[in-house]
Amino acid sequence: MTEVQVIFEEAIENGWFGEMVTVVRRDGEIFDFVLPGESVRPWEVVSVEKLADVIGELK
């Protein structure tokens, strides 16, 4: 299990996501997530995606 998978599993267990999640991608791969009100760096690629799709991609 990758570090990203562990981070997402913890966030899901803590109830931080609804049906959608804001993710940060690096080189096209999911790198991190962004919580509401959290800032992102100008060069980060951010998108809002369905949580089910993100979970599927991480497996």
mmCIF file of N, CA and C in Angstrom:
data_model
loop_
_atom_site.group_PDB
_atom_site.id
_atom_site.type_symbol
_atom_site.label_atom_id
_atom_site.label_comp_id
_atom_site.label_asym_id
_atom_site.label_seq_id
_atom_site.Cartn_x
_atom_site.Cartn_y
_atom_site.Cartn_z
ATOM 1 N N MET A 1 0.844 -1.173 0.000
ATOM 2 C CA MET A 1 0.000 0.000 0.000
ATOM 3 C C MET A 1 0.896 1.246 0.000
ATOM 4 N N THR A 2 0.566 2.191 -0.875
ATOM 5 C CA THR A 2 1.384 3.392 -0.977
ATOM 6 C C THR A 2 1.016 4.395 0.112
ATOM 7 N N GLU A 3 1.875 5.370 0.294
ATOM 8 C CA GLU A 3 1.628 6.429 1.277
ATOM 9 C C GLU A 3 0.343 7.193 0.948
ATOM 10 N N VAL A 4 0.110 7.446 -0.335
ATOM 11 C CA VAL A 4 -1.101 8.156 -0.758
ATOM 12 C C VAL A 4 -2.340 7.345 -0.390
ATOM 13 N N GLN A 5 -2.304 6.039 -0.604
ATOM 14 C CA GLN A 5 -3.439 5.181 -0.245
ATOM 15 C C GLN A 5 -3.716 5.240 1.256
ATOM 16 N N VAL A 6 -2.670 5.204 2.057
ATOM 17 C CA VAL A 6 -2.818 5.263 3.512
ATOM 18 C C VAL A 6 -3.440 6.588 3.926
ATOM 19 N N ILE A 7 -2.964 7.684 3.344
ATOM 20 C CA ILE A 7 -3.491 9.010 3.671
ATOM 21 C C ILE A 7 -4.971 9.098 3.317
ATOM 22 N N PHE A 8 -5.348 8.611 2.145
ATOM 23 C CA PHE A 8 -6.749 8.657 1.735
ATOM 24 C C PHE A 8 -7.610 7.768 2.627
ATOM 25 N N GLU A 9 -7.131 6.590 2.993
ATOM 26 C CA GLU A 9 -7.905 5.704 3.869
ATOM 27 C C GLU A 9 -8.166 6.359 5.218
ATOM 28 N N GLU A 10 -7.147 7.022 5.776
ATOM 29 C CA GLU A 10 -7.317 7.720 7.054
ATOM 30 C C GLU A 10 -8.350 8.836 6.926
ATOM 31 N N ALA A 11 -8.283 9.583 5.832
ATOM 32 C CA ALA A 11 -9.224 10.683 5.615
ATOM 33 C C ALA A 11 -10.656 10.165 5.478
ATOM 34 N N ILE A 12 -10.823 9.046 4.798
ATOM 35 C CA ILE A 12 -12.155 8.448 4.639
ATOM 36 C C ILE A 12 -12.678 7.986 5.996
ATOM 37 N N GLU A 13 -11.830 7.315 6.764
ATOM 38 C CA GLU A 13 -12.227 6.842 8.096
ATOM 39 C C GLU A 13 -12.612 7.996 9.015
ATOM 40 N N ASN A 14 -11.944 9.149 8.844
ATOM 41 C CA ASN A 14 -12.230 10.326 9.670
ATOM 42 C C ASN A 14 -13.422 11.128 9.160
ATOM 43 N N GLY A 15 -13.989 10.717 8.025
ATOM 44 C CA GLY A 15 -15.169 11.389 7.488
ATOM 45 C C GLY A 15 -14.896 12.744 6.861
ATOM 46 N N TRP A 16 -13.701 12.945 6.335
ATOM 47 C CA TRP A 16 -13.326 14.238 5.766
ATOM 48 C C TRP A 16 -13.892 14.463 4.373
ATOM 49 N N PHE A 17 -14.383 13.430 3.711
ATOM 50 C CA PHE A 17 -14.891 13.544 2.347
ATOM 51 C C PHE A 17 -16.375 13.229 2.301
ATOM 52 N N GLY A 18 -17.045 13.857 1.333
ATOM 53 C CA GLY A 18 -18.408 13.475 1.004
ATOM 54 C C GLY A 18 -18.332 12.616 -0.249
ATOM 55 N N GLU A 19 -19.220 12.873 -1.188
ATOM 56 C CA GLU A 19 -19.200 12.123 -2.449
ATOM 57 C C GLU A 19 -18.093 12.608 -3.374
ATOM 58 N N MET A 20 -17.632 13.841 -3.154
ATOM 59 C CA MET A 20 -16.599 14.434 -3.999
ATOM 60 C C MET A 20 -15.363 14.738 -3.155
ATOM 61 N N VAL A 21 -14.211 14.738 -3.814
ATOM 62 C CA VAL A 21 -12.952 15.053 -3.145
ATOM 63 C C VAL A 21 -12.112 15.911 -4.087
ATOM 64 N N THR A 22 -11.409 16.877 -3.524
ATOM 65 C CA THR A 22 -10.504 17.715 -4.302
ATOM 66 C C THR A 22 -9.120 17.095 -4.214
ATOM 67 N N VAL A 23 -8.571 16.715 -5.360
ATOM 68 C CA VAL A 23 -7.280 16.032 -5.380
ATOM 69 C C VAL A 23 -6.219 16.885 -6.068
ATOM 70 N N VAL A 24 -4.984 16.652 -5.651
ATOM 71 C CA VAL A 24 -3.815 17.267 -6.273
ATOM 72 C C VAL A 24 -3.117 16.164 -7.051
ATOM 73 N N ARG A 25 -2.776 16.454 -8.287
ATOM 74 C CA ARG A 25 -2.082 15.470 -9.125
ATOM 75 C C ARG A 25 -0.671 15.957 -9.463
ATOM 76 N N ARG A 26 0.233 15.006 -9.523
ATOM 77 C CA ARG A 26 1.602 15.256 -10.000
ATOM 78 C C ARG A 26 1.885 14.223 -11.069
ATOM 79 N N ASP A 27 2.316 14.700 -12.209
ATOM 80 C CA ASP A 27 2.594 13.815 -13.347
ATOM 81 C C ASP A 27 1.399 12.920 -13.654
ATOM 82 N N GLY A 28 0.188 13.473 -13.496
ATOM 83 C CA GLY A 28 -1.030 12.751 -13.817
ATOM 84 C C GLY A 28 -1.514 11.778 -12.754
ATOM 85 N N GLU A 29 -0.743 11.600 -11.690
ATOM 86 C CA GLU A 29 -1.109 10.658 -10.637
ATOM 87 C C GLU A 29 -1.590 11.406 -9.400
ATOM 88 N N ILE A 30 -2.515 10.795 -8.669
ATOM 89 C CA ILE A 30 -3.024 11.409 -7.444
ATOM 90 C C ILE A 30 -1.884 11.499 -6.438
ATOM 91 N N PHE A 31 -1.677 12.700 -5.917
ATOM 92 C CA PHE A 31 -0.586 12.948 -4.983
ATOM 93 C C PHE A 31 -1.098 13.250 -3.573
ATOM 94 N N ASP A 32 -2.213 13.987 -3.488
ATOM 95 C CA ASP A 32 -2.714 14.444 -2.193
ATOM 96 C C ASP A 32 -4.160 14.884 -2.355
ATOM 97 N N PHE A 33 -4.779 15.299 -1.277
ATOM 98 C CA PHE A 33 -6.116 15.879 -1.335
ATOM 99 C C PHE A 33 -6.089 17.247 -0.677
ATOM 100 N N VAL A 34 -7.109 18.042 -0.954
ATOM 101 C CA VAL A 34 -7.215 19.389 -0.407
ATOM 102 C C VAL A 34 -8.541 19.487 0.337
ATOM 103 N N LEU A 35 -8.480 19.912 1.576
ATOM 104 C CA LEU A 35 -9.691 20.113 2.362
ATOM 105 C C LEU A 35 -10.223 21.525 2.122
ATOM 106 N N PRO A 36 -11.524 21.760 2.357
ATOM 107 C CA PRO A 36 -12.090 23.101 2.166
ATOM 108 C C PRO A 36 -11.317 24.147 2.974
ATOM 109 N N GLY A 37 -10.991 25.253 2.318
ATOM 110 C CA GLY A 37 -10.256 26.336 2.962
ATOM 111 C C GLY A 37 -8.750 26.169 2.959
ATOM 112 N N GLU A 38 -8.269 25.009 2.564
ATOM 113 C CA GLU A 38 -6.833 24.744 2.521
ATOM 114 C C GLU A 38 -6.252 25.364 1.255
ATOM 115 N N SER A 39 -5.100 25.997 1.375
ATOM 116 C CA SER A 39 -4.497 26.642 0.204
ATOM 117 C C SER A 39 -3.695 25.630 -0.615
ATOM 118 N N VAL A 40 -3.543 25.947 -1.890
ATOM 119 C CA VAL A 40 -2.728 25.134 -2.793
ATOM 120 C C VAL A 40 -1.698 26.035 -3.446
ATOM 121 N N ARG A 41 -0.640 25.438 -3.889
ATOM 122 C CA ARG A 41 0.405 26.208 -4.565
ATOM 123 C C ARG A 41 -0.028 26.472 -5.996
ATOM 124 N N PRO A 42 0.402 27.598 -6.566
ATOM 125 C CA PRO A 42 -0.044 27.964 -7.917
ATOM 126 C C PRO A 42 0.281 26.919 -8.985
ATOM 127 N N TRP A 43 1.328 26.155 -8.805
ATOM 128 C CA TRP A 43 1.736 25.179 -9.820
ATOM 129 C C TRP A 43 1.064 23.810 -9.640
ATOM 130 N N GLU A 44 0.300 23.634 -8.577
ATOM 131 C CA GLU A 44 -0.351 22.346 -8.352
ATOM 132 C C GLU A 44 -1.597 22.199 -9.221
ATOM 133 N N VAL A 45 -1.770 21.020 -9.776
ATOM 134 C CA VAL A 45 -2.943 20.711 -10.593
ATOM 135 C C VAL A 45 -4.004 20.141 -9.663
ATOM 136 N N VAL A 46 -5.124 20.861 -9.551
ATOM 137 C CA VAL A 46 -6.182 20.494 -8.612
ATOM 138 C C VAL A 46 -7.465 20.230 -9.382
ATOM 139 N N SER A 47 -8.181 19.168 -8.996
ATOM 140 C CA SER A 47 -9.470 18.874 -9.622
ATOM 141 C C SER A 47 -10.416 18.280 -8.584
ATOM 142 N N VAL A 48 -11.709 18.475 -8.821
ATOM 143 C CA VAL A 48 -12.741 17.896 -7.960
ATOM 144 C C VAL A 48 -13.241 16.637 -8.651
ATOM 145 N N GLU A 49 -13.170 15.513 -7.948
ATOM 146 C CA GLU A 49 -13.504 14.225 -8.548
ATOM 147 C C GLU A 49 -14.392 13.417 -7.611
ATOM 148 N N LYS A 50 -15.095 12.455 -8.174
ATOM 149 C CA LYS A 50 -15.926 11.564 -7.362
ATOM 150 C C LYS A 50 -15.021 10.705 -6.486
ATOM 151 N N LEU A 51 -15.383 10.602 -5.218
ATOM 152 C CA LEU A 51 -14.587 9.808 -4.290
ATOM 153 C C LEU A 51 -14.468 8.363 -4.762
ATOM 154 N N ALA A 52 -15.547 7.799 -5.283
ATOM 155 C CA ALA A 52 -15.514 6.410 -5.762
ATOM 156 C C ALA A 52 -14.490 6.235 -6.884
ATOM 157 N N ASP A 53 -14.381 7.220 -7.784
ATOM 158 C CA ASP A 53 -13.406 7.146 -8.875
ATOM 159 C C ASP A 53 -11.982 7.220 -8.339
ATOM 160 N N VAL A 54 -11.774 8.091 -7.358
ATOM 161 C CA VAL A 54 -10.441 8.243 -6.763
ATOM 162 C C VAL A 54 -10.034 6.948 -6.065
ATOM 163 N N ILE A 55 -10.942 6.370 -5.303
ATOM 164 C CA ILE A 55 -10.647 5.106 -4.613
ATOM 165 C C ILE A 55 -10.296 4.025 -5.632
ATOM 166 N N GLY A 56 -11.070 3.957 -6.712
ATOM 167 C CA GLY A 56 -10.795 2.976 -7.756
ATOM 168 C C GLY A 56 -9.435 3.171 -8.395
ATOM 169 N N GLU A 57 -9.055 4.414 -8.603
ATOM 170 C CA GLU A 57 -7.753 4.702 -9.211
ATOM 171 C C GLU A 57 -6.603 4.349 -8.276
ATOM 172 N N LEU A 58 -6.802 4.514 -6.994
ATOM 173 C CA LEU A 58 -5.735 4.240 -6.033
ATOM 174 C C LEU A 58 -5.500 2.751 -5.815
ATOM 175 N N LYS A 59 -6.471 1.918 -6.153
ATOM 176 C CA LYS A 59 -6.322 0.468 -5.932
ATOM 177 C C LYS A 59 -5.541 -0.190 -7.027
#
